[in-house]
PDB file of C-alpha atoms in Angstrom:
ATOM      1  CA  MET A   1       0.000   0.000   0.000  1.00  0.00           C
ATOM      2  CA  ALA A   2       1.305   3.424  -0.884  1.00  0.00           C
ATOM      3  CA  ARG A   3       2.158   5.713   1.967  1.00  0.00           C
ATOM      4  CA  ARG A   4       0.624   9.171   2.057  1.00  0.00           C
ATOM      5  CA  GLY A   5       3.421  11.725   2.164  1.00  0.00           C
ATOM      6  CA  THR A   6       3.880  15.381   1.443  1.00  0.00           C
ATOM      7  CA  THR A   7       2.153  15.016  -1.916  1.00  0.00           C
ATOM      8  CA  GLY A   8      -1.202  14.718  -0.132  1.00  0.00           C
ATOM      9  CA  PHE A   9      -0.471  17.764   1.988  1.00  0.00           C
ATOM     10  CA  ILE A  10       0.547  19.885  -1.004  1.00  0.00           C
ATOM     11  CA  ALA A  11      -2.437  18.684  -3.024  1.00  0.00           C
ATOM     12  CA  LYS A  12      -4.772  19.617  -0.169  1.00  0.00           C
ATOM     13  CA  TYR A  13      -3.302  23.041   0.720  1.00  0.00           C
ATOM     14  CA  TRP A  14      -1.863  24.350  -2.589  1.00  0.00           C
ATOM     15  CA  GLY A  15      -3.836  27.606  -2.339  1.00  0.00           C
ATOM     16  CA  TYR A  16      -1.793  28.782   0.637  1.00  0.00           C
ATOM     17  CA  LEU A  17       1.405  28.409  -1.409  1.00  0.00           C
ATOM     18  CA  ILE A  18      -0.077  30.416  -4.271  1.00  0.00           C
ATOM     19  CA  PHE A  19      -1.176  33.100  -1.824  1.00  0.00           C
ATOM     20  CA  VAL A  20       2.312  33.324  -0.289  1.00  0.00           C
ATOM     21  CA  LEU A  21       3.813  33.649  -3.790  1.00  0.00           C
ATOM     22  CA  ALA A  22       1.402  36.494  -4.605  1.00  0.00           C
ATOM     23  CA  ILE A  23       2.265  38.333  -1.386  1.00  0.00           C
ATOM     24  CA  TRP A  24       5.966  37.780  -2.053  1.00  0.00           C
ATOM     25  CA  GLY A  25       5.479  39.290  -5.525  1.00  0.00           C
ATOM     26  CA  TRP A  26       3.850  42.385  -4.032  1.00  0.00           C
ATOM     27  CA  VAL A  27       6.524  42.818  -1.370  1.00  0.00           C
ATOM     28  CA  ALA A  28       9.797  41.707  -2.997  1.00  0.00           C
ATOM     29  CA  VAL A  29       9.528  42.806  -6.637  1.00  0.00           C
ATOM     30  CA  ASP A  30      10.116  46.471  -7.386  1.00  0.00           C
ATOM     31  CA  ASP A  31       8.743  46.620 -10.949  1.00  0.00           C
ATOM     32  CA  LYS A  32       5.128  45.589 -10.404  1.00  0.00           C
ATOM     33  CA  ILE A  33       4.145  46.428 -13.994  1.00  0.00           C
ATOM     34  CA  LYS A  34       6.241  43.571 -15.360  1.00  0.00           C
ATOM     35  CA  ILE A  35       4.763  41.002 -13.010  1.00  0.00           C
ATOM     36  CA  ALA A  36       1.179  42.362 -12.928  1.00  0.00           C
ATOM     37  CA  PRO A  37      -0.202  39.492 -15.072  1.00  0.00           C
ATOM     38  CA  VAL A  38       1.471  36.960 -12.770  1.00  0.00           C
ATOM     39  CA  LEU A  39       0.049  38.700  -9.698  1.00  0.00           C
ATOM     40  CA  ILE A  40      -3.425  38.656 -11.243  1.00  0.00           C
ATOM     41  CA  VAL A  41      -3.201  34.947 -12.057  1.00  0.00           C
ATOM     42  CA  LEU A  42      -1.833  34.094  -8.594  1.00  0.00           C
ATOM     43  CA  SER A  43      -4.545  36.150  -6.903  1.00  0.00           C
ATOM     44  CA  LEU A  44      -7.311  34.532  -8.959  1.00  0.00           C
ATOM     45  CA  GLY A  45      -5.869  31.084  -8.250  1.00  0.00           C
ATOM     46  CA  ALA A  46      -5.761  31.746  -4.510  1.00  0.00           C
ATOM     47  CA  LEU A  47      -9.282  33.179  -4.580  1.00  0.00           C
ATOM     48  CA  ALA A  48     -10.602  30.144  -6.466  1.00  0.00           C
ATOM     49  CA  TYR A  49      -8.919  27.811  -3.978  1.00  0.00           C
ATOM     50  CA  PHE A  50     -10.372  29.544  -0.934  1.00  0.00           C
ATOM     51  CA  LEU A  51     -13.860  29.909  -2.374  1.00  0.00           C
ATOM     52  CA  PHE A  52     -14.175  26.389  -3.789  1.00  0.00           C
ATOM     53  CA  LYS A  53     -11.473  24.019  -2.446  1.00  0.00           C
ATOM     54  CA  VAL A  54     -10.236  24.924   1.068  1.00  0.00           C
ATOM     55  CA  PRO A  55     -11.172  22.223   3.611  1.00  0.00           C
ATOM     56  CA  HIS A  56     -13.306  23.491   6.501  1.00  0.00           C
ATOM     57  CA  GLN A  57     -16.394  22.662   8.556  1.00  0.00           C
ATOM     58  CA  CYS A  58     -19.791  23.047   6.913  1.00  0.00           C
ATOM     59  CA  GLY A  59     -21.446  25.323   9.500  1.00  0.00           C
ATOM     60  CA  ALA A  60     -24.976  25.113   8.037  1.00  0.00           C
ATOM     61  CA  ILE A  61     -27.971  25.059  10.399  1.00  0.00           C
ATOM     62  CA  ASN A  62     -28.874  21.472  11.194  1.00  0.00           C
ATOM     63  CA  ARG A  63     -32.614  21.007  11.613  1.00  0.00           C
ATOM     64  CA  GLN A  64     -32.229  17.764  13.530  1.00  0.00           C
ATOM     65  CA  ALA A  65     -30.110  19.172  16.361  1.00  0.00           C
ATOM     66  CA  LYS A  66     -31.227  18.189  19.826  1.00  0.00           C
ATOM     67  CA  PRO A  67     -31.914  20.879  22.451  1.00  0.00           C
ATOM     68  CA  GLY A  68     -28.685  22.023  24.058  1.00  0.00           C
ATOM     69  CA  GLN A  69     -26.617  20.916  21.057  1.00  0.00           C
ATOM     70  CA  ASP A  70     -24.866  23.239  18.651  1.00  0.00           C
ATOM     71  CA  PRO A  71     -27.234  23.489  15.657  1.00  0.00           C
ATOM     72  CA  ARG A  72     -24.328  23.974  13.212  1.00  0.00           C
ATOM     73  CA  CYS A  73     -23.266  21.085  10.968  1.00  0.00           C
ATOM     74  CA  ARG A  74     -19.778  19.778  11.754  1.00  0.00           C
ATOM     75  CA  ASN A  75     -19.251  17.753   8.581  1.00  0.00           C
ATOM     76  CA  ASN A  76     -16.210  18.443   6.420  1.00  0.00           C
ATOM     77  CA  ALA A  77     -16.789  20.738   3.446  1.00  0.00           C
ATOM     78  CA  LYS A  78     -14.747  22.146   0.578  1.00  0.00           C
ATOM     79  CA  GLY A  79     -14.626  25.847  -0.171  1.00  0.00           C
ATOM     80  CA  LEU A  80     -16.036  28.798   1.708  1.00  0.00           C
ATOM     81  CA  MET A  81     -19.009  29.040  -0.671  1.00  0.00           C
ATOM     82  CA  PHE A  82     -20.414  25.540  -0.263  1.00  0.00           C
ATOM     83  CA  GLY A  83     -21.375  23.121   2.467  1.00  0.00           C
ATOM     84  CA  CYS A  84     -20.836  19.446   3.126  1.00  0.00           C
ATOM     85  CA  HIS A  85     -22.071  16.452   1.134  1.00  0.00           C
ATOM     86  CA  LEU A  86     -25.724  17.254   1.979  1.00  0.00           C
ATOM     87  CA  MET A  87     -27.350  19.147  -0.905  1.00  0.00           C
ATOM     88  CA  GLN A  88     -29.487  21.289   1.410  1.00  0.00           C
ATOM     89  CA  HIS A  89     -26.382  22.449   3.268  1.00  0.00           C
ATOM     90  CA  LYS A  90     -24.688  23.354  -0.025  1.00  0.00           C
ATOM     91  CA  ARG A  91     -27.673  25.473  -1.017  1.00  0.00           C
ATOM     92  CA  GLN A  92     -28.018  27.008   2.435  1.00  0.00           C
ATOM     93  CA  ASN A  93     -24.354  28.029   2.655  1.00  0.00           C
ATOM     94  CA  PHE A  94     -24.294  29.316  -0.935  1.00  0.00           C
ATOM     95  CA  PHE A  95     -27.335  31.540  -0.427  1.00  0.00           C
ATOM     96  CA  GLN A  96     -26.023  32.790   2.920  1.00  0.00           C
ATOM     97  CA  ARG A  97     -22.641  33.686   1.424  1.00  0.00           C
ATOM     98  CA  MET A  98     -24.216  35.414  -1.568  1.00  0.00           C
ATOM     99  CA  GLY A  99     -26.047  37.837   0.724  1.00  0.00           C
ATOM    100  CA  ILE A 100     -29.475  36.248   0.627  1.00  0.00           C
ATOM    101  CA  GLY A 101     -30.369  36.356   4.301  1.00  0.00           C
ATOM    102  CA  LYS A 102     -28.915  38.241   7.198  1.00  0.00           C
ATOM    103  CA  TRP A 103     -25.300  39.427   7.004  1.00  0.00           C
ATOM    104  CA  ARG A 104     -24.605  38.134  10.510  1.00  0.00           C
ATOM    105  CA  GLU A 105     -25.818  34.650   9.651  1.00  0.00           C
ATOM    106  CA  ALA A 106     -23.829  34.662   6.410  1.00  0.00           C
ATOM    107  CA  ASN A 107     -20.581  35.452   8.176  1.00  0.00           C
ATOM    108  CA  ARG A 108     -21.015  33.259  11.232  1.00  0.00           C
ATOM    109  CA  GLY A 109     -19.453  30.162   9.659  1.00  0.00           C
ATOM    110  CA  LEU A 110     -16.536  32.126   8.235  1.00  0.00           C
ATOM    111  CA  TRP A 111     -15.109  33.210  11.583  1.00  0.00           C
ATOM    112  CA  ILE A 112     -15.813  30.275  13.941  1.00  0.00           C
ATOM    113  CA  ASN A 113     -12.212  29.140  14.485  1.00  0.00           C
ATOM    114  CA  PRO A 114      -8.701  30.179  13.444  1.00  0.00           C
ATOM    115  CA  LYS A 115      -8.678  27.923  10.381  1.00  0.00           C
ATOM    116  CA  GLU A 116     -11.841  29.472   8.917  1.00  0.00           C
ATOM    117  CA  CYS A 117     -10.673  32.973   9.899  1.00  0.00           C
ATOM    118  CA  LEU A 118      -7.410  32.471   8.034  1.00  0.00           C
ATOM    119  CA  ALA A 119      -9.196  31.138   4.955  1.00  0.00           C
ATOM    120  CA  SER A 120     -11.653  34.059   4.988  1.00  0.00           C
ATOM    121  CA  VAL A 121      -8.927  36.672   5.413  1.00  0.00           C
ATOM    122  CA  VAL A 122      -6.818  35.110   2.657  1.00  0.00           C
ATOM    123  CA  ALA A 123      -9.793  35.018   0.275  1.00  0.00           C
ATOM    124  CA  LEU A 124     -10.493  38.717   0.917  1.00  0.00           C
ATOM    125  CA  THR A 125      -6.796  39.556   0.557  1.00  0.00           C
ATOM    126  CA  SER A 126      -6.663  37.642  -2.730  1.00  0.00           C
ATOM    127  CA  ILE A 127      -9.513  39.773  -4.043  1.00  0.00           C
ATOM    128  CA  VAL A 128      -7.651  42.944  -3.057  1.00  0.00           C
ATOM    129  CA  SER A 129      -4.428  41.595  -4.573  1.00  0.00           C
ATOM    130  CA  GLY A 130      -6.159  40.778  -7.856  1.00  0.00           C
ATOM    131  CA  ILE A 131      -7.751  44.214  -8.035  1.00  0.00           C
ATOM    132  CA  GLY A 132      -4.374  45.773  -7.249  1.00  0.00           C
ATOM    133  CA  GLY A 133      -2.753  43.758 -10.032  1.00  0.00           C
ATOM    134  CA  LEU A 134      -5.394  44.970 -12.466  1.00  0.00           C
ATOM    135  CA  VAL A 135      -4.877  48.570 -11.381  1.00  0.00           C
ATOM    136  CA  VAL A 136      -1.095  48.267 -11.776  1.00  0.00           C
ATOM    137  CA  ALA A 137      -1.533  46.708 -15.227  1.00  0.00           C
ATOM    138  CA  ILE A 138      -3.991  49.378 -16.393  1.00  0.00           C
ATOM    139  CA  VAL A 139      -2.480  52.511 -14.824  1.00  0.00           C
ATOM    140  CA  LYS A 140       1.157  52.784 -15.863  1.00  0.00           C
ATOM    141  CA  PRO A 141       3.159  55.310 -13.842  1.00  0.00           C
ATOM    142  CA  GLY A 142       5.097  58.054 -15.567  1.00  0.00           C
TER     143      GLY A 142
END
């Protein structure tokens, strides 16, 4: 039987590496105009990873929770936009994240523990980085 090594870890968390490369490009490279297309691609890749692939807990409201129990689903899910394997949870999380419903309810699952906080912050930072790359590519100084 094959042993699971670093390949599984890299395949599962590749978006963090792309995000670090994008931040490194913003910080370390002086001529941002030359690398603007690379920054845009890295930012879009990181955003796609965090919206659709990052592993996290589902967080959808579970209708079958017993009194005194946390009503949030604790199943594993992929991506900040979707829920676990249950179709209703996928729909519920998608509509909450898209702004259909209360803003507080939509954000509750994004900030429940450090792992989800980091994924949420990185997704927002990737959006800002992508917009910054577009601005640098469009507006040439001088």
